[in-house]
Amino acid sequence: MCADIKIKIGLNATCFNHRSSGAKQRFIGIYNKLFKLMPNSTFIIYEPANYSLANYFKGFENILFKKTPINSDSHLSKILVGYFFWIKEFKKEKFDIFEFFNLPLYSSSKFKSLMTIHDIRGAYSEYSFLGKLIYKSILRYAIKNSNQIITVSEFMKNDILKLHKNVDIKVIYNGISLENFKTLSKDDEEKIIKKIKIPENFILSVGHYEKRKNFLKLIDAFYKLYHDQKDLKLILVGNESDDKKKIINKINQLDLEKSVYLLEGLSDAEVKIIYRKAKLFVFPSLYEGFGIPILEAMISGCPIVLSNIDVFREITQNNYPYFDPLDSDSILKYIKKYLDNSKERNNLINYGLNRVLDFEFIKIAMKVKSLYISLLNK
């Protein structure tokens, strides 16, 4: 099949909501490029009942939006309401390809189905013992009923294969919009700095306030550093999640209320400016399927130090400093080493600015298109 491929593709986007996430960022970035790469194909985007994605995809004549009764904030709705909705929908609509961005409990033999898996943390620590068993069962069922699995790193591919062997998995990395990170003017920058009162000297970490993000250990490390550098601040940019109360308690216990900032609900422009102004980006996460903040820090020219986890080494080709995320002294050691060493910092910055070019959304979208074509030819 050539460039003028003409097919009908369904996209189950009912898992997305107002909350910022790597999965949502990937969807918006890739498909804005893919719709242009496939102008003769028709895409139907299925939206949840409680959220619209239309504002992210303006000016396209080859996409349709279809509202569903599925509530993206409710696991029960996505499972039960979704099950009966898709049974009816797949009887009415004829697709060449249908792509799921969550774990489907119903598919159809009438089309080629794809499923994108960002991580499988539910199989490890997110749920109770019973919850993990249920999650693994749903995961295996969804994989079994998909013609093709997409995941976001070789690490994730291997992780999935531990639970379900002999499955066809294609690795397509997450991406980033390079132009979006370069469009802010100096005036915009100054307004944002004044608005959210960004300090002059700070280190940064980004992620939802979840246990796996490991912010408590980072705060412990920062506390040890704070005694020597009273003007240094720590900014955590994230959203409400299960570990937030513990994070706040830790800050209060260590008397760091004026030195550790928790920032939520920021605009894209505000986040970009914070990356630009950070002295160092620290990512202490214990588990990730990918790690989009790494790309954001790279394109912002911010030096980075990372947890010593396989997926971070994969994305950065073993070219960054990696600390033991369970040891606050190890985190402290690497922060100290790269906070002020200009030569080492410049090496990290230059590597990042070159490496991030491999993750441009247009390159990722071309891989998705190629996968569509190969899937139809199977």
Tab-separated table of N, CA and C in Angstrom, residues 117 120 124 136 139-147 149 156-169:
chain	number	residue	atom	x	y	z
A	117	ILE	N	0.055	-0.197	25.033
A	117	ILE	CA	0.268	-0.387	26.471
A	117	ILE	C	1.432	0.499	26.905
A	120	ILE	N	2.549	-1.587	32.839
A	120	ILE	CA	1.687	-2.601	33.474
A	120	ILE	C	1.919	-2.568	34.981
A	124	TYR	N	1.871	-5.049	39.506
A	124	TYR	CA	2.883	-5.089	40.549
A	124	TYR	C	2.428	-4.460	41.856
A	136	LYS	N	-4.213	-8.679	35.878
A	136	LYS	CA	-3.451	-9.597	35.017
A	136	LYS	C	-4.381	-10.384	34.104
A	139	LEU	N	-5.554	-8.040	31.407
A	139	LEU	CA	-4.433	-7.778	30.501
A	139	LEU	C	-4.235	-8.939	29.536
A	140	ARG	N	-4.212	-10.157	30.055
A	140	ARG	CA	-4.012	-11.331	29.202
A	140	ARG	C	-5.147	-11.463	28.194
A	141	TYR	N	-6.367	-11.223	28.645
A	141	TYR	CA	-7.526	-11.315	27.750
A	141	TYR	C	-7.438	-10.283	26.634
A	142	ALA	N	-7.069	-9.047	27.013
A	142	ALA	CA	-6.969	-7.964	26.023
A	142	ALA	C	-5.866	-8.253	25.012
A	143	ILE	N	-4.736	-8.750	25.490
A	143	ILE	CA	-3.621	-9.092	24.590
A	143	ILE	C	-4.032	-10.204	23.629
A	144	LYS	N	-4.697	-11.205	24.163
A	144	LYS	CA	-5.130	-12.347	23.349
A	144	LYS	C	-6.059	-11.912	22.227
A	145	ASN	N	-6.860	-10.877	22.474
A	145	ASN	CA	-7.846	-10.440	21.494
A	145	ASN	C	-7.365	-9.286	20.621
A	146	SER	N	-6.077	-9.001	20.651
A	146	SER	CA	-5.510	-7.944	19.807
A	146	SER	C	-4.625	-8.566	18.734
A	147	ASN	N	-4.715	-8.040	17.533
A	147	ASN	CA	-3.847	-8.506	16.450
A	147	ASN	C	-2.421	-7.992	16.594
A	149	ILE	N	0.179	-5.563	19.397
A	149	ILE	CA	0.414	-4.763	20.590
A	149	ILE	C	1.498	-3.739	20.288
A	156	MET	N	9.448	-2.132	28.420
A	156	MET	CA	8.044	-2.507	28.576
A	156	MET	C	7.722	-3.762	27.776
A	157	LYS	N	8.307	-3.892	26.608
A	157	LYS	CA	8.087	-5.098	25.810
A	157	LYS	C	8.497	-6.341	26.595
A	158	ASN	N	9.666	-6.295	27.196
A	158	ASN	CA	10.150	-7.433	27.977
A	158	ASN	C	9.292	-7.675	29.208
A	159	ASP	N	8.804	-6.593	29.806
A	159	ASP	CA	7.947	-6.709	30.988
A	159	ASP	C	6.631	-7.404	30.637
A	160	ILE	N	6.066	-7.045	29.495
A	160	ILE	CA	4.803	-7.659	29.048
A	160	ILE	C	5.022	-9.134	28.721
A	161	LEU	N	6.138	-9.436	28.080
A	161	LEU	CA	6.418	-10.827	27.688
A	161	LEU	C	6.607	-11.759	28.888
A	162	LYS	N	6.946	-11.181	30.028
A	162	LYS	CA	7.047	-12.001	31.240
A	162	LYS	C	5.678	-12.537	31.650
A	163	LEU	N	4.639	-11.756	31.364
A	163	LEU	CA	3.281	-12.150	31.733
A	163	LEU	C	2.563	-12.895	30.624
A	164	HIS	N	2.939	-12.601	29.387
A	164	HIS	CA	2.238	-13.203	28.252
A	164	HIS	C	3.242	-13.470	27.133
A	165	LYS	N	3.679	-14.708	27.028
A	165	LYS	CA	4.701	-15.055	26.041
A	165	LYS	C	4.097	-15.184	24.637
A	166	ASN	N	4.983	-15.165	23.656
A	166	ASN	CA	4.602	-15.409	22.256
A	166	ASN	C	3.545	-14.438	21.742
A	167	VAL	N	3.694	-13.175	22.102
A	167	VAL	CA	2.771	-12.155	21.598
A	167	VAL	C	3.554	-11.190	20.707
A	168	ASP	N	2.905	-10.705	19.657
A	168	ASP	CA	3.540	-9.795	18.704
A	168	ASP	C	3.512	-8.373	19.263
A	169	ILE	N	4.674	-7.879	19.662
A	169	ILE	CA	4.768	-6.545	20.268
A	169	ILE	C	5.705	-5.674	19.441
